[in-house]
Short mmCIF file of C-alpha atoms in Angstrom, two decimals:
data_model
loop_
_atom_site.label_atom_id
_atom_site.label_comp_id
_atom_site.label_asym_id
_atom_site.label_seq_id
_atom_site.Cartn_x
_atom_site.Cartn_y
_atom_site.Cartn_z
CA MET A 5 22.91 29.98 10.25
CA PRO A 6 22.82 33.03 8.17
CA GLU A 7 22.76 32.54 4.38
CA THR A 8 25.56 33.82 1.93
CA ALA A 9 25.58 34.98 -1.52
CA PRO A 10 26.39 32.26 -3.94
CA ASP A 11 29.99 31.64 -4.97
CA PRO A 12 30.18 31.83 -8.91
CA ALA A 13 32.03 28.66 -8.51
CA VAL A 14 29.28 26.91 -7.22
CA ARG A 15 26.30 25.49 -8.98
CA ARG A 16 22.95 26.40 -7.18
CA THR A 17 20.53 23.25 -7.02
CA GLY A 18 18.54 23.93 -4.05
CA GLU A 19 21.62 24.35 -1.69
CA GLN A 20 25.04 25.82 -2.50
CA ILE A 21 27.79 23.01 -2.85
CA PRO A 22 31.09 22.93 -4.73
CA ASP A 23 29.70 20.72 -7.99
CA ALA A 24 32.90 18.96 -8.71
CA LEU A 25 33.85 17.98 -5.17
CA ALA A 26 30.35 16.99 -4.19
CA GLU A 27 29.20 14.99 -6.84
CA ARG A 28 32.66 13.13 -7.18
CA THR A 29 32.53 12.43 -3.30
CA LEU A 30 28.84 11.20 -3.41
CA ARG A 31 29.37 9.13 -6.47
CA LYS A 32 32.30 7.17 -4.78
CA VAL A 33 30.31 6.89 -1.69
CA ARG A 34 27.30 5.57 -3.60
CA ARG A 35 29.49 2.82 -5.54
CA ARG A 36 31.32 1.62 -2.50
CA VAL A 37 28.52 1.66 0.25
CA LEU A 38 25.27 0.73 -1.72
CA PRO A 39 26.19 -2.24 -3.46
CA VAL A 40 27.65 -4.14 -0.36
CA ILE A 41 24.48 -3.15 1.61
CA VAL A 42 21.91 -4.04 -1.09
CA LEU A 43 23.92 -7.57 -1.31
CA LEU A 44 23.61 -8.09 2.58
CA TYR A 45 20.04 -7.05 2.68
CA LEU A 46 19.24 -9.28 -0.62
CA VAL A 47 20.62 -12.05 1.23
CA ALA A 48 18.60 -11.31 4.42
CA TYR A 49 15.49 -10.75 2.73
CA LEU A 50 15.78 -14.07 0.92
CA ASP A 51 16.22 -16.11 4.21
CA ARG A 52 13.43 -14.34 5.69
CA ASN A 53 10.81 -15.21 2.96
CA ASN A 54 12.06 -18.36 1.22
CA VAL A 55 9.63 -20.06 3.92
CA GLY A 56 6.94 -19.18 1.43
CA PHE A 57 8.07 -21.76 -1.14
CA ALA A 58 8.86 -24.17 1.76
CA ARG A 59 5.18 -24.27 2.50
CA ALA A 60 4.10 -26.95 0.16
CA GLY A 61 6.86 -29.25 1.27
CA LEU A 62 6.30 -28.50 5.04
CA GLU A 63 2.84 -29.35 4.61
CA HIS A 64 3.27 -32.57 2.59
CA ASP A 65 6.32 -33.93 4.67
CA LEU A 66 5.46 -32.64 8.35
CA GLY A 67 1.74 -32.16 8.06
CA PHE A 68 1.31 -28.45 8.63
CA GLY A 69 -1.91 -26.66 7.97
CA ASP A 70 -2.40 -23.19 6.89
CA ALA A 71 -2.72 -21.85 10.39
CA VAL A 72 0.62 -23.66 11.55
CA TYR A 73 2.28 -22.00 8.49
CA GLY A 74 0.94 -18.88 9.04
CA LEU A 75 2.07 -18.89 12.74
CA GLY A 76 5.52 -19.99 12.06
CA ALA A 77 6.01 -17.51 9.07
CA GLY A 78 4.88 -14.62 11.38
CA ILE A 79 6.36 -15.74 14.60
CA PHE A 80 9.86 -14.72 13.20
CA PHE A 81 8.98 -11.16 13.81
CA ILE A 82 8.19 -11.59 17.42
CA GLY A 83 11.86 -12.70 17.86
CA TYR A 84 12.87 -9.72 15.74
CA VAL A 85 10.62 -7.13 17.77
CA LEU A 86 11.87 -8.40 21.01
CA MET A 87 15.47 -8.04 20.18
CA GLU A 88 15.26 -4.93 17.89
CA VAL A 89 15.96 -2.29 20.53
CA PRO A 90 18.45 -4.24 22.68
CA SER A 91 20.12 -4.90 19.05
CA ASN A 92 20.34 -1.15 18.30
CA ALA A 93 21.93 -0.60 21.58
CA GLY A 94 24.69 -2.83 20.64
CA MET A 95 25.16 -1.32 17.21
CA TYR A 96 25.46 2.31 18.78
CA ARG A 97 28.02 0.81 21.30
CA TYR A 98 30.15 -1.22 18.87
CA GLY A 99 29.50 0.57 15.50
CA ALA A 100 27.10 -0.21 12.78
CA ARG A 101 29.98 -2.16 10.68
CA ARG A 102 30.82 -4.68 13.36
CA TRP A 103 27.31 -5.15 14.40
CA ILE A 104 25.96 -5.83 10.85
CA ALA A 105 28.81 -8.45 10.51
CA ARG A 106 27.59 -10.05 13.70
CA ILE A 107 23.94 -9.98 12.57
CA LEU A 108 24.63 -11.82 9.38
CA VAL A 109 26.62 -14.65 10.86
CA SER A 110 24.00 -15.35 13.54
CA TRP A 111 21.15 -15.29 11.12
CA GLY A 112 22.91 -17.31 8.62
CA VAL A 113 23.12 -20.08 11.26
CA MET A 114 19.60 -19.95 12.08
CA ALA A 115 18.84 -19.95 8.21
CA LEU A 116 20.74 -23.03 7.94
CA ALA A 117 19.00 -24.50 10.86
CA MET A 118 15.60 -24.38 9.22
CA ALA A 119 16.77 -27.24 7.09
CA PHE A 120 16.38 -29.61 10.22
CA VAL A 121 12.92 -28.63 11.39
CA GLN A 122 11.17 -31.85 12.63
CA GLY A 123 7.47 -30.57 13.45
CA ALA A 124 5.54 -27.37 14.46
CA THR A 125 7.47 -27.00 17.62
CA SER A 126 10.78 -26.95 16.08
CA PHE A 127 9.56 -24.80 13.34
CA TYR A 128 8.29 -21.90 15.58
CA THR A 129 11.52 -21.93 17.57
CA VAL A 130 13.76 -21.87 14.67
CA ARG A 131 11.65 -18.99 13.02
CA LEU A 132 11.43 -17.21 16.54
CA LEU A 133 15.25 -17.52 16.77
CA LEU A 134 16.07 -16.71 13.08
CA GLY A 135 14.05 -13.16 13.81
CA ALA A 136 15.97 -12.55 17.01
CA ALA A 137 19.23 -13.29 15.04
CA GLU A 138 18.40 -10.61 12.39
CA ALA A 139 17.00 -8.04 14.61
CA GLY A 140 18.44 -4.71 14.28
CA PHE A 141 19.85 -5.15 10.78
CA PHE A 142 17.37 -2.87 8.97
CA PRO A 143 17.51 -0.04 11.43
CA ALA A 144 21.25 -0.38 11.72
CA VAL A 145 21.55 0.34 7.87
CA LEU A 146 19.01 3.34 8.37
CA PHE A 147 21.48 4.72 10.86
CA TYR A 148 24.79 3.78 8.75
CA PHE A 149 23.22 5.83 5.94
CA THR A 150 22.87 8.90 8.27
CA LEU A 151 26.96 8.68 8.67
CA TRP A 152 27.32 8.83 4.91
CA PHE A 153 24.64 10.38 2.92
CA PRO A 154 23.46 14.08 3.23
CA GLU A 155 19.67 14.64 3.82
CA ALA A 156 18.89 15.52 0.39
CA GLN A 157 20.43 12.34 -1.45
CA ARG A 158 19.04 9.91 1.60
CA VAL A 159 15.74 9.06 0.06
CA ALA A 160 17.42 7.95 -3.28
CA ALA A 161 19.88 5.99 -1.22
CA LEU A 162 17.08 4.37 0.74
CA GLY A 163 15.48 3.40 -2.45
CA VAL A 164 18.33 1.53 -3.91
CA PHE A 165 18.47 -0.26 -0.43
CA VAL A 166 14.75 -0.98 -0.34
CA MET A 167 15.11 -2.16 -4.09
CA ALA A 168 16.87 -5.19 -2.65
CA GLN A 169 13.50 -6.42 -1.32
CA PRO A 170 11.68 -7.00 -4.68
CA VAL A 171 15.14 -7.91 -6.15
CA ALA A 172 15.41 -10.66 -3.56
CA ASN A 173 12.02 -11.92 -4.14
CA ALA A 174 12.39 -11.60 -8.22
CA LEU A 175 15.78 -13.53 -8.00
CA GLY A 176 14.71 -15.68 -5.12
CA ALA A 177 11.24 -17.03 -6.41
CA PRO A 178 12.76 -18.89 -9.50
CA LEU A 179 15.76 -19.87 -7.73
CA SER A 180 13.74 -21.20 -4.64
CA GLY A 181 11.49 -23.07 -7.29
CA LEU A 182 14.52 -24.44 -8.91
CA LEU A 183 16.19 -25.74 -5.55
CA LEU A 184 13.16 -27.80 -4.66
CA HIS A 185 13.85 -29.81 -7.55
CA LEU A 186 16.70 -31.27 -5.51
CA ASP A 187 14.30 -33.33 -3.65
CA GLY A 188 15.66 -36.70 -2.84
CA VAL A 189 19.26 -35.96 -3.33
CA ALA A 190 21.43 -37.16 -0.43
CA GLY A 191 18.19 -38.18 1.08
CA LEU A 192 17.00 -34.59 1.89
CA HIS A 193 13.72 -32.91 0.68
CA GLY A 194 13.91 -30.04 -1.70
CA TRP A 195 12.89 -27.63 0.92
CA GLN A 196 15.91 -28.62 2.95
CA TRP A 197 18.24 -28.03 0.22
CA MET A 198 16.58 -24.69 -0.43
CA PHE A 199 17.19 -23.49 3.33
CA LEU A 200 20.90 -24.86 3.42
CA LEU A 201 22.03 -23.33 -0.27
CA GLU A 202 20.13 -19.94 0.46
CA GLY A 203 21.39 -19.73 4.23
CA ALA A 204 25.03 -20.21 3.63
CA PRO A 205 25.84 -16.95 2.02
CA ALA A 206 24.81 -14.95 5.13
CA VAL A 207 27.62 -16.55 7.09
CA VAL A 208 30.30 -16.09 4.40
CA LEU A 209 29.22 -12.21 3.96
CA GLY A 210 29.41 -11.94 7.68
CA CYS A 211 32.90 -12.99 7.86
CA LEU A 212 33.60 -10.55 4.86
CA ALA A 213 31.54 -7.50 6.10
CA PRO A 214 34.11 -5.88 8.44
CA ARG A 215 36.46 -5.64 5.50
CA LEU A 216 33.66 -4.44 2.97
CA LEU A 217 32.26 -1.73 4.99
CA THR A 218 33.71 1.37 6.57
CA ASP A 219 32.60 3.08 9.85
CA THR A 220 32.45 6.77 9.21
CA PRO A 221 33.81 8.97 6.26
CA ALA A 222 36.66 10.15 8.21
CA ASP A 223 37.81 6.36 8.19
CA ALA A 224 37.40 5.81 4.39
CA ARG A 225 40.71 5.44 2.91
CA TRP A 226 39.05 4.98 -0.49
CA LEU A 227 38.27 8.74 -0.18
CA THR A 228 40.99 11.43 -0.77
CA GLY A 229 41.59 13.75 2.23
CA GLU A 230 39.69 16.56 0.44
CA GLU A 231 36.65 14.26 -0.08
CA ARG A 232 36.66 13.16 3.55
CA ILE A 233 36.86 16.56 4.93
CA TRP A 234 33.94 17.88 2.66
CA LEU A 235 31.60 15.00 3.45
CA THR A 236 32.33 15.02 7.12
CA SER A 237 32.21 18.77 7.24
CA SER A 238 29.05 18.73 5.31
CA LEU A 239 27.10 16.11 7.73
CA GLU A 240 28.16 18.09 10.64
CA ALA A 241 27.09 21.23 9.31
CA GLU A 242 23.64 19.56 8.57
CA ARG A 243 23.32 18.56 12.02
CA ALA A 244 24.21 21.92 13.45
CA ASP A 245 21.76 23.55 11.27
CA LYS A 246 18.94 21.61 12.77
CA PRO A 247 16.41 22.88 15.17
CA ALA A 248 17.58 22.25 18.98
CA ARG A 249 14.86 19.60 19.44
CA GLN A 250 16.33 17.53 16.43
CA ARG A 251 19.71 17.57 17.25
CA GLY A 252 19.77 14.32 19.06
CA GLY A 253 19.81 13.35 22.85
CA SER A 254 20.49 10.10 24.72
CA PHE A 255 19.29 6.62 23.44
CA ALA A 256 16.50 6.52 26.26
CA THR A 257 15.36 10.08 24.77
CA GLY A 258 14.76 8.48 21.20
CA LEU A 259 12.77 5.53 22.81
CA LYS A 260 10.34 8.29 24.61
CA ASP A 261 10.29 10.62 21.61
CA ARG A 262 6.28 10.62 20.53
CA ARG A 263 7.42 10.70 16.90
CA SER A 264 9.19 7.23 17.48
CA LEU A 265 6.07 5.90 18.78
CA VAL A 266 3.81 7.52 15.87
CA TYR A 267 5.87 6.47 13.19
CA GLY A 268 6.39 3.10 14.66
CA LEU A 269 2.51 2.40 14.59
CA LEU A 270 2.28 3.55 11.04
CA ASN A 271 4.93 1.34 10.18
CA PHE A 272 2.98 -1.63 11.39
CA GLY A 273 0.35 -0.76 8.71
CA MET A 274 2.77 -0.68 6.07
CA VAL A 275 4.62 -3.87 7.22
CA CYS A 276 1.30 -5.70 7.48
CA GLY A 277 1.21 -5.33 3.73
CA ILE A 278 4.44 -5.90 2.80
CA TYR A 279 4.76 -9.31 4.57
CA GLY A 280 0.95 -10.36 4.32
CA LEU A 281 1.52 -10.33 0.57
CA GLY A 282 5.24 -11.42 0.38
CA LEU A 283 4.76 -14.64 2.73
CA TRP A 284 1.69 -15.69 0.94
CA LEU A 285 2.02 -14.76 -2.59
CA PRO A 286 3.35 -18.22 -3.71
CA ALA A 287 0.22 -19.71 -2.44
CA ILE A 288 -1.96 -17.08 -3.74
CA VAL A 289 -0.50 -17.44 -7.22
CA ASP A 290 -0.54 -21.40 -6.87
CA ALA A 291 -4.24 -21.42 -6.18
CA MET A 292 -4.90 -19.76 -9.72
CA GLY A 293 -3.72 -22.77 -11.34
CA ASP A 294 -1.86 -26.01 -11.40
CA TYR A 295 1.75 -24.88 -11.91
CA SER A 296 5.26 -26.81 -11.48
CA SER A 297 7.44 -25.31 -8.66
CA THR A 298 9.50 -23.89 -11.64
CA LEU A 299 6.74 -21.96 -13.30
CA LEU A 300 5.37 -20.89 -9.80
CA GLY A 301 8.72 -19.48 -9.06
CA LEU A 302 8.56 -17.41 -12.52
CA LEU A 303 5.07 -16.15 -12.02
CA VAL A 304 5.82 -14.82 -8.64
CA MET A 305 8.76 -13.08 -9.78
CA ILE A 306 6.63 -10.97 -12.07
CA PRO A 307 5.33 -8.45 -9.36
CA TYR A 308 8.82 -7.95 -7.93
CA ALA A 309 10.58 -7.58 -11.26
CA VAL A 310 7.94 -4.71 -12.26
CA ALA A 311 8.49 -3.17 -8.74
CA VAL A 312 12.24 -2.80 -8.85
CA PRO A 313 12.42 0.23 -11.47
CA CYS A 314 9.36 1.91 -9.88
CA VAL A 315 11.19 1.83 -6.57
CA LEU A 316 14.06 3.74 -8.09
CA TYR A 317 11.89 6.32 -9.98
CA TRP A 318 9.67 6.98 -6.86
CA SER A 319 12.38 7.56 -4.34
CA ARG A 320 14.42 9.87 -6.39
CA ARG A 321 11.15 11.63 -7.30
CA ALA A 322 10.36 11.89 -3.47
CA ASP A 323 14.08 13.38 -2.82
CA ARG A 324 13.49 15.97 -5.87
CA THR A 325 10.23 17.22 -4.70
CA GLY A 326 10.44 16.81 -0.99
CA ARG A 327 7.06 15.48 -0.36
CA ARG A 328 7.93 12.29 1.38
CA ALA A 329 4.61 11.94 3.05
CA TRP A 330 2.51 12.38 -0.12
CA HIS A 331 4.57 9.91 -1.70
CA ALA A 332 4.58 7.35 0.76
CA ALA A 333 0.69 7.86 1.26
CA VAL A 334 0.06 7.42 -2.65
CA SER A 335 2.24 4.27 -2.82
CA MET A 336 0.17 2.90 -0.06
CA ALA A 337 -3.18 3.63 -1.55
CA THR A 338 -1.90 2.24 -4.77
CA ALA A 339 -0.98 -1.05 -3.00
CA ALA A 340 -4.55 -1.18 -1.35
CA ALA A 341 -6.33 -0.81 -4.69
CA GLY A 342 -4.07 -3.46 -6.16
CA LEU A 343 -5.02 -5.97 -3.34
CA ALA A 344 -8.67 -5.01 -3.55
CA GLY A 345 -8.71 -5.37 -7.15
CA ALA A 346 -6.88 -8.75 -6.85
CA ALA A 347 -9.63 -9.93 -4.56
CA LEU A 348 -12.50 -8.99 -6.84
CA VAL A 349 -11.16 -10.49 -9.94
CA TYR A 350 -9.48 -13.66 -8.34
CA THR A 351 -11.93 -16.22 -9.47
CA ILE A 352 -12.80 -14.37 -12.73
CA SER A 353 -9.41 -14.24 -14.50
CA PRO A 354 -6.15 -15.29 -13.10
CA ALA A 355 -4.26 -12.97 -15.67
CA ALA A 356 -6.19 -10.04 -14.21
CA ALA A 357 -5.55 -11.11 -10.74
CA LEU A 358 -1.81 -11.26 -11.43
CA LEU A 359 -1.88 -7.72 -12.86
CA MET A 360 -3.44 -6.47 -9.75
CA LEU A 361 -1.00 -8.20 -7.73
CA VAL A 362 1.68 -6.44 -9.61
CA VAL A 363 -0.09 -3.05 -8.78
CA ALA A 364 0.05 -4.03 -5.14
CA ALA A 365 3.74 -5.03 -5.24
CA VAL A 366 4.59 -1.85 -6.90
CA GLY A 367 2.63 0.45 -4.40
CA ILE A 368 4.13 -1.68 -1.44
CA TYR A 369 7.65 -1.40 -2.15
CA THR A 370 7.62 2.16 -3.34
CA ALA A 371 6.17 3.38 -0.06
CA THR A 372 9.02 2.27 2.03
CA ALA A 373 11.87 4.67 1.20
CA PRO A 374 9.82 7.81 1.47
CA PHE A 375 8.23 6.45 4.66
CA LEU A 376 11.40 5.69 6.52
CA ALA A 377 13.27 8.72 5.28
CA MET A 378 10.61 10.62 7.70
CA PRO A 379 11.67 9.19 10.93
CA SER A 380 15.33 9.22 10.12
CA ALA A 381 15.02 12.77 9.15
CA ALA A 382 13.19 13.67 12.49
CA LEU A 383 15.62 12.11 14.98
CA ALA A 384 19.29 12.46 15.31
CA GLY A 385 22.36 10.98 17.26
CA ALA A 386 21.79 8.21 20.09
CA ALA A 387 18.11 9.07 19.81
CA ALA A 388 18.12 8.25 16.10
CA ALA A 389 19.73 4.77 16.92
CA ALA A 390 16.92 4.04 19.63
CA GLY A 391 14.05 5.61 17.74
CA LEU A 392 14.81 3.90 14.59
CA GLY A 393 14.91 0.75 16.29
CA LEU A 394 11.69 1.15 18.01
CA VAL A 395 10.08 2.39 14.86
CA ASN A 396 11.09 -0.92 13.04
CA ALA A 397 10.32 -3.12 16.07
CA LEU A 398 6.61 -1.70 16.18
CA GLY A 399 6.44 -2.11 12.53
CA ASN A 400 7.55 -5.59 12.42
CA VAL A 401 4.86 -6.67 14.64
CA GLY A 402 2.84 -6.27 11.50
CA GLY A 403 5.16 -8.92 10.11
CA PHE A 404 3.54 -11.21 12.78
CA VAL A 405 0.21 -10.04 12.72
CA ALA A 406 -0.44 -10.19 8.95
CA PRO A 407 0.72 -13.65 7.92
CA TYR A 408 -0.94 -15.20 11.00
CA ALA A 409 -4.31 -13.35 10.28
CA VAL A 410 -3.98 -14.33 6.42
CA GLY A 411 -3.56 -17.98 7.65
CA LEU A 412 -6.57 -17.79 10.11
CA ILE A 413 -8.73 -16.12 7.57
CA LYS A 414 -8.09 -18.53 4.69
CA ASP A 415 -8.57 -21.31 7.14
CA GLY A 416 -11.73 -20.19 8.59
CA THR A 417 -13.25 -19.01 5.35
CA GLY A 418 -11.57 -21.37 2.76
CA ASP A 419 -11.14 -18.22 0.57
CA ILE A 420 -8.01 -16.23 0.34
CA ARG A 421 -9.95 -13.32 -1.24
CA TYR A 422 -11.13 -12.23 2.18
CA ALA A 423 -7.52 -12.11 3.28
CA LEU A 424 -6.52 -9.93 0.31
CA LEU A 425 -9.37 -7.44 1.50
CA PHE A 426 -7.95 -7.32 4.89
CA LEU A 427 -4.63 -6.60 3.72
CA ALA A 428 -6.17 -3.81 1.42
CA ALA A 429 -7.98 -2.29 4.39
CA CYS A 430 -4.63 -2.24 6.46
CA LEU A 431 -2.89 -0.31 3.80
CA ALA A 432 -5.76 2.04 2.81
CA LEU A 433 -5.96 3.14 6.59
CA THR A 434 -2.41 3.72 6.86
CA ALA A 435 -2.14 5.68 3.85
CA LEU A 436 -4.70 8.17 5.11
CA LEU A 437 -3.01 8.39 8.60
CA VAL A 438 0.45 8.97 6.96
CA HIS A 439 -0.85 11.79 5.20
CA ARG A 440 -2.91 13.38 7.83
CA TYR A 441 0.05 13.27 10.70
CA ALA A 442 3.22 13.85 8.32
CA ALA A 443 2.05 15.85 5.11
CA ALA A 444 2.49 19.09 7.11
CA ARG A 445 5.48 18.35 9.04
CA PRO A 446 9.09 19.22 8.26
CA GLU A 447 10.27 15.62 7.64
CA GLY A 448 7.20 14.86 5.47
CA THR A 449 7.40 18.00 3.28
CA ALA A 450 11.11 19.14 3.09
CA PRO A 451 10.31 22.24 1.21
CA GLY A 452 12.95 23.67 -0.98
CA ARG A 453 14.87 26.64 0.67
CA PRO A 454 18.26 28.09 -0.09
CA ALA A 455 20.83 26.93 2.58
CA ALA A 456 24.16 28.19 3.76
CA PRO A 457 27.09 26.62 1.72
CA ALA A 458 28.63 23.72 3.43
CA PRO A 459 32.12 24.54 5.07
CA ALA A 460 34.75 25.26 2.65
CA ALA A 461 36.58 21.88 3.03
CA ALA A 462 38.71 22.09 0.12
CA ASN A 463 40.80 24.95 1.87
CA LEU A 464 41.17 22.92 5.16
CA PRO A 465 44.31 21.45 6.16
CA ALA A 466 44.03 17.44 6.40
CA ALA A 467 44.72 17.59 10.12
CA SER A 468 41.54 19.67 10.61
CA LEU A 469 39.48 16.78 9.71
CA PRO A 470 36.84 16.52 12.49
CA ALA A 471 37.01 13.72 14.66
CA PRO A 472 34.65 10.93 13.61
CA SER A 473 30.99 11.36 15.33
CA VAL A 474 27.76 10.24 14.90
CA PRO A 475 26.12 12.73 12.73
CA ALA A 476 22.54 13.04 12.85
CA ALA A 477 19.71 11.99 10.56
CA SER A 478 19.41 15.38 9.37
CA ALA A 479 16.89 18.11 9.02
CA PRO A 480 15.15 18.39 5.64
CA ALA A 481 17.36 19.67 3.17
CA THR A 482 17.38 20.62 -0.21
CA THR A 483 20.27 19.62 -2.26
CA THR A 484 19.73 17.45 -5.33
CA VAL A 485 22.72 16.13 -6.72
CA PRO A 486 22.23 14.03 -9.72
CA THR A 487 22.38 10.33 -8.85
CA ASP A 488 24.35 7.77 -11.14
#
């Protein structure tokens, strides 16, 4: 697309866009879309990881060992992986808004069912079905963001979304610890109350989601006509400006795209660190001393609470510089150093070990947004829906492998330190491979360049609003609009 001279009424911040209109529109989108999505993901992540606090109760009341717990914690991801791509096909057909609501209700029902497991078999079965129910939620949100956020603002939006992971763990840790004190109320164990009270919000939010979410900018009555036209036209212009090979294709094309496979395998290494640590962190901290469930919850909260502002800062920095691959690799290397450091000082100083786990949590969670922004920028349209599903599916195999491997290593050696070193090695290798593969690719570098201005939407009549379409996960753009 040919470049034009800057209009005096347009401030140049890497890309020429009308200041007032762009900032006003994107501010409305952030304030309307992000709080809802973050709330939904917070509930999802809480239901996914609260099994870590149920571990001691499951071992005491049902006789589970570390290997049984590790397999049950990890088997969630087998169901998740098996249903991920089919779920994304449903999302593409029925729309992200309706499909996200369906996912919320079905996973809420299975989260409630966790309160009624009776032994290892029912534990494995419900965790498997919980994973299948939740499948597709994360890539559906990634795809949903391509419908609302221009490329240059997408990493920051992903950062706010991913922030729900450490927030859920930071809030969920003390909450889960407190709910365990309900042991004996109405004849139920504390862990049963935890699953019931933390699973119910997903069902409620699933019923509300169709009213809380909007399919596309063209459907957004909370935007003015001028704002709808500008945002829709800008996203369409980004898609048109992409190289032909990035403009999308069929659903099957996304599954066969080599980039989907490579990013999926790299995601596997990153997810090993996320869930290997997340599902075992309560046990790791508990082994440092004799803590009550409440104090344990507060201690486990610390790494996640520190990670939250770091996620926001790092994702915005990745947006500002465009160096997504570098930011993702540095974060993974930091996480590897934190896990290795925790293993080395674990028996020497519990305080030092907890500090190293804070470093690991910061590294793990700050890696997610810049990493996932790369496949969403490389793919478009139906191919993006399929490709992002495959990336997430392959990645979440790590969610099965890592917790199970940690349980086996801990059972086999009697020492959690070897498991921490295993997770550190996974992340260190992934950091190296991410940098080698993506650092020189367009989606990994997004170098600043002047771009043609978006269509002059403000001058278009309302009738000229483009019909809703599925905008691409666009090519690396360069606008930086200040975020709230």
